[in-house]
Amino acid sequence: MRRSLRSVAMGFLLMTSAGWATAQDGWVTYVAEDYGFSMLMPEGTTFVEKEYGDGWGELFAESDGVKFYGLAKLGEQATPEEIERVGVKLTGIPAQYWKQINEGKNESGWNWYRTVEASNKGVLVLGDYGTGKMGSYLLILVTTVSDYEEYESDYEAWYRSIRLK
């Protein structure tokens, strides 16, 4: 994924400016129909689906050491605090290390969302959480601090590509 992250920014810019949903240089728009979201991912990424607990379903993928977790609790509008607790449990990064870097309402299918960054002991988490018409979501990448610093704009382009149905 790291090797291809540089390409995601170009693909995202092309998608946004041209208004069509294709990506360049090995990135494709992945659509998780059952979960109700889409995003850019490296072509050929394999996802594993499982139950996470407390009604949350999980899609997981890993590419070049970067891990993707897509959790959804369909049919329920969870509170920010509930989703934050799920994020802390999933990543093991304590709540005090989570920092909100963006937020919004009524855009890209989100009723509301928060973009967060969390780091502790060399591990960094970046992604969005919130609710949409199908339910509640936590969509994050887990990487190293050094990889994030090297490819920060590419990670930003990834989370900006997330869309809910």
GROMACS .gro file of C-alpha atoms in nm, residues 29-108:
model
   80
   29THR     CA    1  -1.278   0.241  -0.603
   30TYR     CA    2  -1.370  -0.043  -0.369
   31VAL     CA    3  -1.743  -0.067  -0.296
   32ALA     CA    4  -1.859  -0.256   0.014
   33GLU     CA    5  -2.224  -0.295  -0.089
   34ASP     CA    6  -2.332  -0.486   0.223
   35TYR     CA    7  -2.173  -0.227   0.451
   36GLY     CA    8  -2.273   0.081   0.250
   37PHE     CA    9  -1.940   0.254   0.186
   38SER     CA   10  -1.677   0.300  -0.085
   39MET     CA   11  -1.319   0.426  -0.096
   40LEU     CA   12  -0.997   0.404  -0.294
   41MET     CA   13  -0.785   0.094  -0.231
   42PRO     CA   14  -0.493  -0.070  -0.412
   43GLU     CA   15  -0.617  -0.293  -0.694
   44GLY     CA   16  -0.636  -0.658  -0.593
   45THR     CA   17  -0.672  -0.591  -0.219
   46THR     CA   18  -0.833  -0.889  -0.047
   47PHE     CA   19  -1.079  -0.823   0.232
   48VAL     CA   20  -1.171  -1.055   0.518
   49GLU     CA   21  -1.512  -1.016   0.681
   50LYS     CA   22  -1.595  -1.107   1.041
   51GLU     CA   23  -1.804  -1.009   1.340
   52TYR     CA   24  -1.626  -0.767   1.570
   53GLY     CA   25  -1.866  -0.776   1.865
   54ASP     CA   26  -2.148  -0.566   2.010
   55GLY     CA   27  -2.325  -0.571   1.671
   56TRP     CA   28  -2.029  -0.439   1.472
   57GLY     CA   29  -1.925  -0.614   1.150
   58GLU     CA   30  -1.567  -0.580   1.025
   59LEU     CA   31  -1.389  -0.576   0.690
   60PHE     CA   32  -1.012  -0.610   0.719
   61ALA     CA   33  -0.734  -0.580   0.462
   62GLU     CA   34  -0.356  -0.538   0.473
   63SER     CA   35  -0.121  -0.415   0.203
   64ASP     CA   36   0.251  -0.333   0.238
   65GLY     CA   37   0.218  -0.331   0.618
   66VAL     CA   38  -0.072  -0.083   0.624
   67LYS     CA   39  -0.386  -0.228   0.780
   68PHE     CA   40  -0.740  -0.122   0.693
   69TYR     CA   41  -1.030  -0.173   0.932
   70GLY     CA   42  -1.382  -0.097   0.820
   71LEU     CA   43  -1.633  -0.145   1.098
   72ALA     CA   44  -2.005  -0.092   1.057
   73LYS     CA   45  -2.301  -0.127   1.287
   74LEU     CA   46  -2.589  -0.130   1.042
   75GLY     CA   47  -2.933  -0.001   1.134
   76GLU     CA   48  -2.808   0.195   1.435
   77GLN     CA   49  -2.701   0.555   1.482
   78ALA     CA   50  -2.427   0.517   1.743
   79THR     CA   51  -2.307   0.809   1.949
   80PRO     CA   52  -1.960   0.956   1.896
   81GLU     CA   53  -1.860   0.818   2.236
   82GLU     CA   54  -1.964   0.463   2.143
   83ILE     CA   55  -1.769   0.471   1.817
   84GLU     CA   56  -1.467   0.621   1.994
   85ARG     CA   57  -1.475   0.333   2.247
   86VAL     CA   58  -1.478   0.084   1.958
   87GLY     CA   59  -1.176   0.261   1.804
   88VAL     CA   60  -0.980   0.248   2.127
   89LYS     CA   61  -1.066  -0.121   2.177
   90LEU     CA   62  -0.973  -0.209   1.818
   91THR     CA   63  -0.640  -0.023   1.801
   92GLY     CA   64  -0.524  -0.039   2.161
   93ILE     CA   65  -0.436   0.332   2.145
   94PRO     CA   66  -0.577   0.506   2.455
   95ALA     CA   67  -0.839   0.778   2.408
   96GLN     CA   68  -0.606   1.057   2.525
   97TYR     CA   69  -0.393   1.005   2.211
   98TRP     CA   70  -0.684   1.047   1.968
   99LYS     CA   71  -0.700   1.388   1.801
  100GLN     CA   72  -0.985   1.518   1.586
  101ILE     CA   73  -0.846   1.680   1.269
  102ASN     CA   74  -1.169   1.742   1.076
  103GLU     CA   75  -1.546   1.709   1.107
  104GLY     CA   76  -1.854   1.764   0.898
  105LYS     CA   77  -2.224   1.702   0.845
  106ASN     CA   78  -2.440   1.603   0.551
  107GLU     CA   79  -2.161   1.540   0.302
  108SER     CA   80  -2.039   1.233   0.110
   0.00000   0.00000   0.00000
